[in-house]
Amino acid sequence: MGVISPIGLTLEENWLSLCTGQSGVGRITRFDPSPFPSHIAAEVKGFEAEKFVSPKDLRKMDRFIPFAIAAAQEALADAQLVIDDVLQERTGVIIGSGMGGMETLQNTIGAFLREGPRRISPFFVPSTVVNMAAGWISILYGLKGPNLAVSTACTAGTHAIGEGYYIIQRGDADVMIAGGTDAMIIPIAHGGFCAARVLSRRNEEPEKASRPFDKQRDGFVMGEGAGVLILEELTHAQSRGARIYGEIVGFGMSSDAYHITSAPPDGAGAVRCMQAALRSARLKPEQVDYINAHGTSTELNDVTETRAIKTVFGAHAYRLKVSSTKSMTGHLLGAAGAVEAIYTLLALHHQIVPPTINYEYPDPDCDLDYVPNKAQPCKVEVALSNSFGFGGTNATIAFQRFSDGAGR
């Protein structure tokens, strides 16, 4: 697994930040945010794209692409996966993104309006289209299996992992490099979310702005980054002695069919999605120990997700650990689901549940165990990771701790 996020540039840095409850939120530095009502975001800090991509190739890429390449490079190293000529044919790539190269789009439109067509780069289109993160990873490593992208707003990373899982199940690949990436901390995107009144305005205390399930939450905080996982068919992984962080045992999808940006108050779409993942995994609700929640820190999402969890799990909902790592990373949009899937697998692997930081004022409508403020050692055998996106699109992955021999 590999992660580039506002709380770390490696898997190890991310896990340390999660366990110590570090916030990656601060005042925006990539542009002057003062004209906007929200001045804060969770930026990736210290990222040097030149370490992963040649200067010549970087000129052809929007920021979301080197994020994905860096995460993929770390994931391949972490997996100790040697891709020979045979495996090249049996390895594919699927990377999700919410909107792809929006920064390049914004800058190119500005240059075009100022100076005309001659300022449009020949690399404009391949810098911006969503599938180029997957395309570049495939090109750099010579991967000739399935190659595709998913663009389903904030669910894109989770959908990419789920679809990669299905591709391996079908026998179309032995290995899938799967994940999500986004780099949307730019004036036009920030302004759009400000206009929609969904961003936190806690400008004086940025590190406390993302506060899922807390009574004083006032909106989400935009983040950026990438998460990439190496998905591998089980016998293939065992034959090479691979370290296995966990098994994907189920995947569920649904649509709210309700509203372009809001979920139904009863969370019915999320209910169907989690139930579908449990059916796919042949798991009973009481077997689940932990849920990495979508948990955006918006007034409506946190209540509806809580209701959905209580509908699916009944009395067991109050015995679950439920946390939102967006409290630390902000909302990574199309990358969120992939990064949060990695965090969920790390919880399984280390038997430690990451916290929901900034949980200070309980909301009577959000009354579950959100692992407030401090990571907790906990027995975790089965975990879910939830993602819900604009357009009413929902996805849930079910992970199980791997045990040699019996599998699951």
mmCIF file of C-alpha atoms in Angstrom:
data_model
loop_
_atom_site.group_PDB
_atom_site.id
_atom_site.type_symbol
_atom_site.label_atom_id
_atom_site.label_comp_id
_atom_site.label_asym_id
_atom_site.label_seq_id
_atom_site.Cartn_x
_atom_site.Cartn_y
_atom_site.Cartn_z
ATOM 1 C CA MET A 1 0.000 0.000 0.000
ATOM 2 C CA GLY A 2 1.143 3.560 -0.619
ATOM 3 C CA VAL A 3 -0.199 6.915 0.579
ATOM 4 C CA ILE A 4 0.418 10.577 -0.142
ATOM 5 C CA SER A 5 -1.755 12.632 2.207
ATOM 6 C CA PRO A 6 -1.891 15.812 4.276
ATOM 7 C CA ILE A 7 -0.655 13.810 7.296
ATOM 8 C CA GLY A 8 2.274 12.051 5.669
ATOM 9 C CA LEU A 9 4.171 11.177 2.509
ATOM 10 C CA THR A 10 4.643 7.495 3.345
ATOM 11 C CA LEU A 11 2.606 4.666 4.823
ATOM 12 C CA GLU A 12 4.640 4.818 8.025
ATOM 13 C CA GLU A 13 4.194 8.588 8.421
ATOM 14 C CA ASN A 14 0.456 8.277 7.866
ATOM 15 C CA TRP A 15 0.059 5.551 10.466
ATOM 16 C CA LEU A 16 2.065 7.500 13.055
ATOM 17 C CA SER A 17 -0.068 10.600 12.430
ATOM 18 C CA LEU A 18 -3.273 8.584 12.730
ATOM 19 C CA CYS A 19 -2.207 6.973 15.985
ATOM 20 C CA THR A 20 -1.227 10.303 17.512
ATOM 21 C CA GLY A 21 -4.256 12.221 16.229
ATOM 22 C CA GLN A 22 -2.386 14.734 14.073
ATOM 23 C CA SER A 23 -4.375 17.193 11.968
ATOM 24 C CA GLY A 24 -3.211 18.030 8.447
ATOM 25 C CA VAL A 25 -5.429 21.112 8.170
ATOM 26 C CA GLY A 26 -4.086 24.652 7.961
ATOM 27 C CA ARG A 27 -4.458 27.957 6.143
ATOM 28 C CA ILE A 28 -4.244 27.504 2.385
ATOM 29 C CA THR A 29 -0.792 28.281 0.956
ATOM 30 C CA ARG A 30 -1.277 27.262 -2.705
ATOM 31 C CA PHE A 31 -3.237 30.467 -3.420
ATOM 32 C CA ASP A 32 -4.504 33.487 -1.494
ATOM 33 C CA PRO A 33 -7.728 32.294 0.177
ATOM 34 C CA SER A 34 -8.714 35.669 1.683
ATOM 35 C CA PRO A 35 -11.435 36.466 -0.930
ATOM 36 C CA PHE A 36 -13.278 33.285 0.110
ATOM 37 C CA PRO A 37 -15.279 32.676 3.293
ATOM 38 C CA SER A 38 -13.213 29.543 4.015
ATOM 39 C CA HIS A 39 -9.447 30.030 4.233
ATOM 40 C CA ILE A 40 -8.426 26.488 5.148
ATOM 41 C CA ALA A 41 -7.633 23.127 3.558
ATOM 42 C CA ALA A 42 -5.610 19.972 4.167
ATOM 43 C CA GLU A 43 -2.685 20.379 1.770
ATOM 44 C CA VAL A 44 -0.015 17.800 0.990
ATOM 45 C CA LYS A 45 3.171 19.331 2.358
ATOM 46 C CA GLY A 46 6.726 18.715 1.221
ATOM 47 C CA PHE A 47 5.858 16.586 -1.783
ATOM 48 C CA GLU A 48 8.641 16.589 -4.389
ATOM 49 C CA ALA A 49 7.217 15.250 -7.621
ATOM 50 C CA GLU A 50 10.693 15.224 -9.189
ATOM 51 C CA LYS A 51 11.596 12.252 -6.984
ATOM 52 C CA PHE A 52 9.043 10.139 -8.824
ATOM 53 C CA VAL A 53 8.740 11.657 -12.305
ATOM 54 C CA SER A 54 11.303 13.108 -14.713
ATOM 55 C CA PRO A 55 11.145 16.893 -15.322
ATOM 56 C CA LYS A 56 10.299 16.204 -18.971
ATOM 57 C CA ASP A 57 7.296 14.052 -18.063
ATOM 58 C CA LEU A 58 6.164 16.368 -15.257
ATOM 59 C CA ARG A 59 5.430 19.051 -17.846
ATOM 60 C CA LYS A 60 2.763 16.726 -19.233
ATOM 61 C CA MET A 61 1.011 16.112 -15.915
ATOM 62 C CA ASP A 62 -1.509 17.781 -13.676
ATOM 63 C CA ARG A 63 -0.729 17.480 -9.948
ATOM 64 C CA PHE A 64 -3.141 14.569 -9.398
ATOM 65 C CA ILE A 65 -1.010 12.296 -11.623
ATOM 66 C CA PRO A 66 2.353 12.403 -9.749
ATOM 67 C CA PHE A 67 0.440 11.901 -6.493
ATOM 68 C CA ALA A 68 -0.841 8.592 -7.889
ATOM 69 C CA ILE A 69 2.535 7.609 -9.336
ATOM 70 C CA ALA A 70 4.254 8.217 -5.989
ATOM 71 C CA ALA A 71 1.643 6.204 -4.090
ATOM 72 C CA ALA A 72 1.890 3.376 -6.624
ATOM 73 C CA GLN A 73 5.669 3.329 -6.366
ATOM 74 C CA GLU A 74 5.477 3.001 -2.588
ATOM 75 C CA ALA A 75 2.800 0.305 -2.853
ATOM 76 C CA LEU A 76 4.857 -1.785 -5.265
ATOM 77 C CA ALA A 77 7.901 -1.489 -3.014
ATOM 78 C CA ASP A 78 5.817 -2.355 0.057
ATOM 79 C CA ALA A 79 4.460 -5.432 -1.755
ATOM 80 C CA GLN A 80 7.962 -6.443 -2.912
ATOM 81 C CA LEU A 81 6.307 -7.278 -6.207
ATOM 82 C CA VAL A 82 8.664 -8.045 -9.080
ATOM 83 C CA ILE A 83 6.832 -7.557 -12.373
ATOM 84 C CA ASP A 84 8.398 -9.834 -14.958
ATOM 85 C CA ASP A 85 7.284 -10.329 -18.569
ATOM 86 C CA VAL A 86 4.634 -12.866 -17.596
ATOM 87 C CA LEU A 87 3.192 -10.785 -14.749
ATOM 88 C CA GLN A 88 3.065 -7.691 -16.980
ATOM 89 C CA GLU A 89 0.309 -9.410 -18.954
ATOM 90 C CA ARG A 90 -1.609 -10.308 -15.787
ATOM 91 C CA THR A 91 -1.357 -6.969 -13.948
ATOM 92 C CA GLY A 92 -3.775 -4.089 -14.445
ATOM 93 C CA VAL A 93 -4.366 -0.598 -13.114
ATOM 94 C CA ILE A 94 -7.557 1.119 -11.981
ATOM 95 C CA ILE A 95 -7.329 4.584 -10.411
ATOM 96 C CA GLY A 96 -10.296 6.747 -9.454
ATOM 97 C CA SER A 97 -10.465 10.536 -9.394
ATOM 98 C CA GLY A 98 -13.251 12.981 -8.742
ATOM 99 C CA MET A 99 -12.439 15.540 -11.435
ATOM 100 C CA GLY A 100 -8.952 14.828 -12.744
ATOM 101 C CA GLY A 101 -6.750 17.709 -13.859
ATOM 102 C CA MET A 102 -8.788 20.703 -12.724
ATOM 103 C CA GLU A 103 -5.743 22.842 -11.963
ATOM 104 C CA THR A 104 -4.449 22.454 -15.508
ATOM 105 C CA LEU A 105 -7.939 23.175 -16.835
ATOM 106 C CA GLN A 106 -8.234 26.333 -14.726
ATOM 107 C CA ASN A 107 -4.785 27.610 -15.745
ATOM 108 C CA THR A 108 -5.233 26.808 -19.435
ATOM 109 C CA ILE A 109 -8.600 28.562 -19.636
ATOM 110 C CA GLY A 110 -7.040 31.610 -17.979
ATOM 111 C CA ALA A 111 -4.135 31.664 -20.442
ATOM 112 C CA PHE A 112 -6.484 31.140 -23.388
ATOM 113 C CA LEU A 113 -8.732 34.038 -22.361
ATOM 114 C CA ARG A 114 -5.724 36.340 -21.871
ATOM 115 C CA GLU A 115 -3.611 35.429 -24.884
ATOM 116 C CA GLY A 116 -5.601 33.226 -27.228
ATOM 117 C CA PRO A 117 -5.230 29.741 -28.723
ATOM 118 C CA ARG A 118 -1.448 29.850 -29.055
ATOM 119 C CA ARG A 119 -1.156 29.478 -25.274
ATOM 120 C CA ILE A 120 -2.880 26.062 -25.243
ATOM 121 C CA SER A 121 -0.304 23.361 -24.571
ATOM 122 C CA PRO A 122 -0.290 20.196 -26.707
ATOM 123 C CA PHE A 123 -0.270 18.366 -23.364
ATOM 124 C CA PHE A 124 -3.423 20.097 -22.125
ATOM 125 C CA VAL A 125 -5.805 17.204 -22.806
ATOM 126 C CA PRO A 126 -3.562 14.351 -21.586
ATOM 127 C CA SER A 127 -2.795 16.391 -18.459
ATOM 128 C CA THR A 128 -6.434 16.693 -17.491
ATOM 129 C CA VAL A 129 -8.367 13.559 -18.413
ATOM 130 C CA VAL A 130 -9.231 11.336 -15.450
ATOM 131 C CA ASN A 131 -7.761 8.103 -16.826
ATOM 132 C CA MET A 132 -4.221 9.460 -17.183
ATOM 133 C CA ALA A 133 -3.222 8.540 -13.620
ATOM 134 C CA ALA A 134 -3.888 4.903 -14.457
ATOM 135 C CA GLY A 135 -2.390 5.376 -17.913
ATOM 136 C CA TRP A 136 0.907 6.746 -16.631
ATOM 137 C CA ILE A 137 1.292 3.991 -14.016
ATOM 138 C CA SER A 138 0.667 1.402 -16.708
ATOM 139 C CA ILE A 139 3.212 3.021 -19.030
ATOM 140 C CA LEU A 140 5.921 3.424 -16.389
ATOM 141 C CA TYR A 141 5.731 -0.216 -15.280
ATOM 142 C CA GLY A 142 4.779 -1.833 -18.594
ATOM 143 C CA LEU A 143 1.507 -3.212 -17.219
ATOM 144 C CA LYS A 144 -0.575 -4.729 -20.003
ATOM 145 C CA GLY A 145 -3.626 -5.980 -18.133
ATOM 146 C CA PRO A 146 -6.931 -4.092 -17.660
ATOM 147 C CA ASN A 147 -6.410 -0.332 -17.545
ATOM 148 C CA LEU A 148 -9.245 1.962 -16.565
ATOM 149 C CA ALA A 149 -10.440 4.832 -14.414
ATOM 150 C CA VAL A 150 -13.438 5.491 -12.218
ATOM 151 C CA SER A 151 -14.919 8.958 -11.753
ATOM 152 C CA THR A 152 -17.705 8.813 -9.178
ATOM 153 C CA ALA A 153 -17.027 11.923 -7.088
ATOM 154 C CA CYS A 154 -16.092 11.113 -3.477
ATOM 155 C CA THR A 155 -16.705 7.389 -3.998
ATOM 156 C CA ALA A 156 -14.173 7.016 -6.833
ATOM 157 C CA GLY A 157 -11.328 5.480 -4.816
ATOM 158 C CA THR A 158 -13.609 2.921 -3.189
ATOM 159 C CA HIS A 159 -15.240 2.030 -6.500
ATOM 160 C CA ALA A 160 -11.785 1.564 -8.037
ATOM 161 C CA ILE A 161 -10.783 -0.936 -5.352
ATOM 162 C CA GLY A 162 -14.104 -2.758 -5.638
ATOM 163 C CA GLU A 163 -13.883 -2.987 -9.413
ATOM 164 C CA GLY A 164 -10.268 -4.169 -9.154
ATOM 165 C CA TYR A 165 -11.511 -6.891 -6.804
ATOM 166 C CA TYR A 166 -14.128 -7.950 -9.351
ATOM 167 C CA ILE A 167 -11.556 -8.013 -12.166
ATOM 168 C CA ILE A 168 -9.415 -10.453 -10.192
ATOM 169 C CA GLN A 169 -12.483 -12.515 -9.240
ATOM 170 C CA ARG A 170 -13.372 -12.837 -12.934
ATOM 171 C CA GLY A 171 -9.898 -14.125 -13.700
ATOM 172 C CA ASP A 172 -8.989 -11.179 -15.924
ATOM 173 C CA ALA A 173 -5.895 -10.349 -13.849
ATOM 174 C CA ASP A 174 -3.839 -11.758 -10.980
ATOM 175 C CA VAL A 175 -2.797 -8.331 -9.697
ATOM 176 C CA MET A 176 -4.557 -4.967 -9.818
ATOM 177 C CA ILE A 177 -2.972 -1.682 -8.813
ATOM 178 C CA ALA A 178 -6.034 0.129 -7.480
ATOM 179 C CA GLY A 179 -6.726 3.396 -5.720
ATOM 180 C CA GLY A 180 -7.675 7.040 -6.027
ATOM 181 C CA THR A 181 -6.101 10.455 -6.448
ATOM 182 C CA ASP A 182 -7.218 14.087 -6.432
ATOM 183 C CA ALA A 183 -5.610 17.521 -6.278
ATOM 184 C CA MET A 184 -8.412 20.050 -6.094
ATOM 185 C CA ILE A 185 -7.090 22.729 -3.754
ATOM 186 C CA ILE A 186 -7.353 25.434 -6.400
ATOM 187 C CA PRO A 187 -9.359 28.671 -6.470
ATOM 188 C CA ILE A 188 -12.150 27.525 -8.783
ATOM 189 C CA ALA A 189 -12.851 24.271 -6.910
ATOM 190 C CA HIS A 190 -12.523 25.893 -3.500
ATOM 191 C CA GLY A 191 -14.837 28.675 -4.619
ATOM 192 C CA GLY A 192 -17.369 26.183 -5.902
ATOM 193 C CA PHE A 193 -17.561 24.361 -2.588
ATOM 194 C CA CYS A 194 -17.707 27.705 -0.755
ATOM 195 C CA ALA A 195 -20.632 28.739 -2.954
ATOM 196 C CA ALA A 196 -22.366 25.488 -2.050
ATOM 197 C CA ARG A 197 -21.820 26.371 1.642
ATOM 198 C CA VAL A 198 -20.356 22.997 2.542
ATOM 199 C CA LEU A 199 -16.867 24.039 3.707
ATOM 200 C CA SER A 200 -15.920 24.778 7.295
ATOM 201 C CA ARG A 201 -15.310 28.446 8.115
ATOM 202 C CA ARG A 202 -13.380 27.790 11.318
ATOM 203 C CA ASN A 203 -10.508 29.870 9.938
ATOM 204 C CA GLU A 204 -8.992 30.792 13.278
ATOM 205 C CA GLU A 205 -8.636 27.176 14.392
ATOM 206 C CA PRO A 206 -7.960 25.213 11.208
ATOM 207 C CA GLU A 207 -6.693 22.112 12.993
ATOM 208 C CA LYS A 208 -10.091 21.877 14.751
ATOM 209 C CA ALA A 209 -12.212 22.545 11.683
ATOM 210 C CA SER A 210 -12.798 18.943 10.583
ATOM 211 C CA ARG A 211 -14.876 17.508 13.421
ATOM 212 C CA PRO A 212 -17.086 14.658 12.223
ATOM 213 C CA PHE A 213 -20.067 13.755 14.409
ATOM 214 C CA ASP A 214 -19.347 16.674 16.760
ATOM 215 C CA LYS A 215 -22.236 18.993 17.587
ATOM 216 C CA GLN A 216 -20.233 22.065 16.506
ATOM 217 C CA ARG A 217 -19.263 20.791 13.047
ATOM 218 C CA ASP A 218 -19.845 23.395 10.336
ATOM 219 C CA GLY A 219 -18.701 21.734 7.120
ATOM 220 C CA PHE A 220 -15.950 19.648 5.592
ATOM 221 C CA VAL A 221 -12.348 20.607 4.873
ATOM 222 C CA MET A 222 -11.008 19.910 1.395
ATOM 223 C CA GLY A 223 -7.895 17.758 1.188
ATOM 224 C CA GLU A 224 -5.693 16.267 -1.527
ATOM 225 C CA GLY A 225 -3.534 13.222 -2.066
ATOM 226 C CA ALA A 226 -3.563 9.643 -3.285
ATOM 227 C CA GLY A 227 -3.860 6.102 -1.997
ATOM 228 C CA VAL A 228 -2.894 2.977 -3.937
ATOM 229 C CA LEU A 229 -3.223 -0.686 -3.005
ATOM 230 C CA ILE A 230 -1.792 -3.813 -4.590
ATOM 231 C CA LEU A 231 -4.710 -6.230 -4.895
ATOM 232 C CA GLU A 232 -3.571 -9.777 -5.512
ATOM 233 C CA GLU A 233 -5.314 -13.094 -6.070
ATOM 234 C CA LEU A 234 -4.819 -15.106 -2.882
ATOM 235 C CA THR A 235 -2.960 -18.144 -4.200
ATOM 236 C CA HIS A 236 -0.735 -15.864 -6.290
ATOM 237 C CA ALA A 237 0.152 -13.860 -3.181
ATOM 238 C CA GLN A 238 0.766 -16.987 -1.099
ATOM 239 C CA SER A 239 2.943 -18.579 -3.764
ATOM 240 C CA ARG A 240 5.447 -15.731 -3.512
ATOM 241 C CA GLY A 241 5.230 -15.385 0.288
ATOM 242 C CA ALA A 242 3.634 -11.944 0.169
ATOM 243 C CA ARG A 243 2.710 -10.077 3.329
ATOM 244 C CA ILE A 244 -1.072 -9.863 3.421
ATOM 245 C CA TYR A 245 -2.575 -6.892 5.291
ATOM 246 C CA GLY A 246 -6.094 -8.276 4.943
ATOM 247 C CA GLU A 247 -8.619 -9.832 2.595
ATOM 248 C CA ILE A 248 -11.284 -8.067 0.605
ATOM 249 C CA VAL A 249 -14.256 -10.314 1.323
ATOM 250 C CA GLY A 250 -17.136 -8.204 0.064
ATOM 251 C CA PHE A 251 -18.113 -5.119 -1.887
ATOM 252 C CA GLY A 252 -21.421 -3.294 -2.108
ATOM 253 C CA MET A 253 -22.762 -0.447 -4.220
ATOM 254 C CA SER A 254 -26.024 1.475 -4.343
ATOM 255 C CA SER A 255 -27.626 4.716 -5.476
ATOM 256 C CA ASP A 256 -29.723 7.066 -3.376
ATOM 257 C CA ALA A 257 -31.820 8.086 -6.408
ATOM 258 C CA TYR A 258 -32.759 11.102 -4.321
ATOM 259 C CA HIS A 259 -30.769 14.346 -4.789
ATOM 260 C CA ILE A 260 -27.622 15.557 -6.545
ATOM 261 C CA THR A 261 -25.739 16.434 -3.349
ATOM 262 C CA SER A 262 -27.772 15.288 -0.320
ATOM 263 C CA ALA A 263 -28.541 11.810 0.980
ATOM 264 C CA PRO A 264 -32.084 10.891 2.049
ATOM 265 C CA PRO A 265 -32.600 11.663 5.750
ATOM 266 C CA ASP A 266 -32.944 7.988 6.665
ATOM 267 C CA GLY A 267 -29.693 7.071 4.887
ATOM 268 C CA ALA A 268 -31.501 4.401 2.850
ATOM 269 C CA GLY A 269 -28.858 4.331 0.103
ATOM 270 C CA ALA A 270 -26.066 3.836 2.624
ATOM 271 C CA VAL A 271 -28.146 1.108 4.291
ATOM 272 C CA ARG A 272 -28.509 -0.813 1.031
ATOM 273 C CA CYS A 273 -24.826 -0.337 0.286
ATOM 274 C CA MET A 274 -23.577 -1.723 3.621
ATOM 275 C CA GLN A 275 -26.094 -4.569 3.447
ATOM 276 C CA ALA A 276 -24.884 -5.433 -0.052
ATOM 277 C CA ALA A 277 -21.277 -5.569 1.164
ATOM 278 C CA LEU A 278 -22.252 -7.863 4.038
ATOM 279 C CA ARG A 279 -24.227 -10.162 1.711
ATOM 280 C CA SER A 280 -21.314 -10.255 -0.712
ATOM 281 C CA ALA A 281 -18.991 -11.226 2.136
ATOM 282 C CA ARG A 282 -21.473 -13.699 3.676
ATOM 283 C CA LEU A 283 -21.056 -11.881 6.974
ATOM 284 C CA LYS A 284 -23.569 -11.231 9.720
ATOM 285 C CA PRO A 285 -23.788 -7.655 11.017
ATOM 286 C CA GLU A 286 -22.599 -8.704 14.481
ATOM 287 C CA GLN A 287 -19.314 -9.973 12.982
ATOM 288 C CA VAL A 288 -18.229 -6.425 12.090
ATOM 289 C CA ASP A 289 -15.910 -4.762 14.607
ATOM 290 C CA TYR A 290 -15.018 -1.421 13.022
ATOM 291 C CA ILE A 291 -16.318 0.994 10.394
ATOM 292 C CA ASN A 292 -14.168 3.673 8.814
ATOM 293 C CA ALA A 293 -17.026 6.094 8.220
ATOM 294 C CA HIS A 294 -17.479 8.485 5.332
ATOM 295 C CA GLY A 295 -17.841 11.022 8.155
ATOM 296 C CA THR A 296 -17.410 14.314 6.318
ATOM 297 C CA SER A 297 -18.078 16.745 9.200
ATOM 298 C CA THR A 298 -21.162 18.186 7.492
ATOM 299 C CA GLU A 299 -24.380 18.548 9.428
ATOM 300 C CA LEU A 300 -26.456 16.226 7.234
ATOM 301 C CA ASN A 301 -23.955 13.506 6.280
ATOM 302 C CA ASP A 302 -22.936 12.605 9.811
ATOM 303 C CA VAL A 303 -26.510 12.241 11.019
ATOM 304 C CA THR A 304 -27.663 10.191 8.033
ATOM 305 C CA GLU A 305 -24.634 7.886 8.171
ATOM 306 C CA THR A 306 -25.226 7.327 11.882
ATOM 307 C CA ARG A 307 -28.860 6.458 11.189
ATOM 308 C CA ALA A 308 -27.840 4.101 8.401
ATOM 309 C CA ILE A 309 -25.376 2.282 10.661
ATOM 310 C CA LYS A 310 -28.045 1.864 13.339
ATOM 311 C CA THR A 311 -30.502 0.520 10.755
ATOM 312 C CA VAL A 312 -28.022 -2.056 9.435
ATOM 313 C CA PHE A 313 -26.533 -3.142 12.746
ATOM 314 C CA GLY A 314 -29.359 -2.668 15.236
ATOM 315 C CA ALA A 315 -28.199 -3.008 18.838
ATOM 316 C CA HIS A 316 -24.737 -4.058 17.629
ATOM 317 C CA ALA A 317 -24.235 -0.511 16.302
ATOM 318 C CA TYR A 318 -23.491 0.586 19.865
ATOM 319 C CA ARG A 319 -20.778 -2.068 20.210
ATOM 320 C CA LEU A 320 -19.019 -1.055 16.985
ATOM 321 C CA LYS A 321 -16.041 1.237 16.750
ATOM 322 C CA VAL A 322 -16.822 3.946 14.194
ATOM 323 C CA SER A 323 -14.276 6.617 13.311
ATOM 324 C CA SER A 324 -13.738 9.235 10.648
ATOM 325 C CA THR A 325 -10.121 9.736 9.659
ATOM 326 C CA LYS A 326 -11.276 12.788 7.672
ATOM 327 C CA SER A 327 -11.008 14.550 11.030
ATOM 328 C CA MET A 328 -7.246 14.456 10.392
ATOM 329 C CA THR A 329 -6.834 14.361 6.610
ATOM 330 C CA GLY A 330 -9.785 16.474 5.549
ATOM 331 C CA HIS A 331 -11.843 15.181 2.641
ATOM 332 C CA LEU A 332 -9.580 13.904 -0.151
ATOM 333 C CA LEU A 333 -12.522 13.733 -2.581
ATOM 334 C CA GLY A 334 -11.836 11.058 -5.217
ATOM 335 C CA ALA A 335 -8.818 9.813 -3.242
ATOM 336 C CA ALA A 336 -10.691 9.574 0.069
ATOM 337 C CA GLY A 337 -12.033 6.056 -0.315
ATOM 338 C CA ALA A 338 -8.666 4.582 -1.288
ATOM 339 C CA VAL A 339 -6.761 6.313 1.515
ATOM 340 C CA GLU A 340 -9.428 5.318 4.030
ATOM 341 C CA ALA A 341 -9.367 1.712 2.799
ATOM 342 C CA ILE A 342 -5.638 1.703 3.531
ATOM 343 C CA TYR A 343 -6.244 3.131 7.000
ATOM 344 C CA THR A 344 -8.870 0.439 7.605
ATOM 345 C CA LEU A 345 -6.415 -2.298 6.598
ATOM 346 C CA LEU A 346 -3.769 -0.800 8.869
ATOM 347 C CA ALA A 347 -6.279 -0.965 11.737
ATOM 348 C CA LEU A 348 -6.797 -4.668 10.967
ATOM 349 C CA HIS A 349 -3.070 -5.258 10.669
ATOM 350 C CA HIS A 350 -2.037 -3.425 13.841
ATOM 351 C CA GLN A 351 -5.213 -4.059 15.874
ATOM 352 C CA ILE A 352 -5.452 -0.341 16.641
ATOM 353 C CA VAL A 353 -8.446 1.781 15.643
ATOM 354 C CA PRO A 354 -7.648 5.362 14.576
ATOM 355 C CA PRO A 355 -9.589 8.135 16.303
ATOM 356 C CA THR A 356 -12.056 10.806 15.335
ATOM 357 C CA ILE A 357 -10.234 13.887 16.556
ATOM 358 C CA ASN A 358 -11.942 17.159 17.543
ATOM 359 C CA TYR A 359 -14.833 15.235 19.074
ATOM 360 C CA GLU A 360 -15.648 17.576 21.956
ATOM 361 C CA TYR A 361 -19.392 18.235 22.023
ATOM 362 C CA PRO A 362 -21.619 15.161 21.638
ATOM 363 C CA ASP A 363 -24.488 15.455 19.190
ATOM 364 C CA PRO A 364 -27.598 13.607 20.442
ATOM 365 C CA ASP A 365 -28.333 12.619 16.843
ATOM 366 C CA CYS A 366 -24.853 11.043 16.555
ATOM 367 C CA ASP A 367 -24.670 8.684 19.503
ATOM 368 C CA LEU A 368 -22.286 5.870 18.541
ATOM 369 C CA ASP A 369 -18.730 5.128 19.689
ATOM 370 C CA TYR A 370 -16.708 7.367 17.362
ATOM 371 C CA VAL A 371 -13.346 6.550 19.025
ATOM 372 C CA PRO A 372 -13.047 10.103 20.344
ATOM 373 C CA ASN A 373 -9.701 11.866 20.091
ATOM 374 C CA LYS A 374 -7.342 8.954 20.853
ATOM 375 C CA ALA A 375 -6.494 5.782 18.968
ATOM 376 C CA GLN A 376 -7.632 2.631 20.751
ATOM 377 C CA PRO A 377 -6.114 -0.855 20.776
ATOM 378 C CA CYS A 378 -8.983 -3.102 19.766
ATOM 379 C CA LYS A 379 -9.633 -6.592 18.430
ATOM 380 C CA VAL A 380 -10.582 -6.058 14.782
ATOM 381 C CA GLU A 381 -11.361 -9.124 12.684
ATOM 382 C CA VAL A 382 -13.822 -7.543 10.226
ATOM 383 C CA ALA A 383 -14.056 -3.907 9.141
ATOM 384 C CA LEU A 384 -16.030 -1.849 6.645
ATOM 385 C CA SER A 385 -14.955 1.273 4.775
ATOM 386 C CA ASN A 386 -17.761 3.571 3.581
ATOM 387 C CA SER A 387 -17.766 6.160 0.804
ATOM 388 C CA PHE A 388 -20.702 8.239 -0.413
ATOM 389 C CA GLY A 389 -20.610 10.770 -3.250
ATOM 390 C CA PHE A 390 -22.485 13.473 -5.129
ATOM 391 C CA GLY A 391 -25.115 12.069 -7.438
ATOM 392 C CA GLY A 392 -26.155 9.654 -4.703
ATOM 393 C CA THR A 393 -23.437 7.091 -5.426
ATOM 394 C CA ASN A 394 -22.408 4.803 -2.552
ATOM 395 C CA ALA A 395 -19.795 2.078 -2.017
ATOM 396 C CA THR A 396 -18.712 -0.089 0.904
ATOM 397 C CA ILE A 397 -15.791 -2.520 1.084
ATOM 398 C CA ALA A 398 -15.683 -5.337 3.639
ATOM 399 C CA PHE A 399 -12.219 -6.373 4.844
ATOM 400 C CA GLN A 400 -11.311 -9.325 7.004
ATOM 401 C CA ARG A 401 -8.141 -10.056 8.899
ATOM 402 C CA PHE A 402 -6.194 -12.725 7.069
ATOM 403 C CA SER A 403 -5.331 -16.001 8.751
ATOM 404 C CA ASP A 404 -2.992 -18.484 7.058
ATOM 405 C CA GLY A 405 -4.476 -21.759 5.981
ATOM 406 C CA ALA A 406 -8.160 -21.156 6.595
ATOM 407 C CA GLY A 407 -8.226 -17.876 4.695
ATOM 408 C CA ARG A 408 -11.414 -16.428 6.082
#
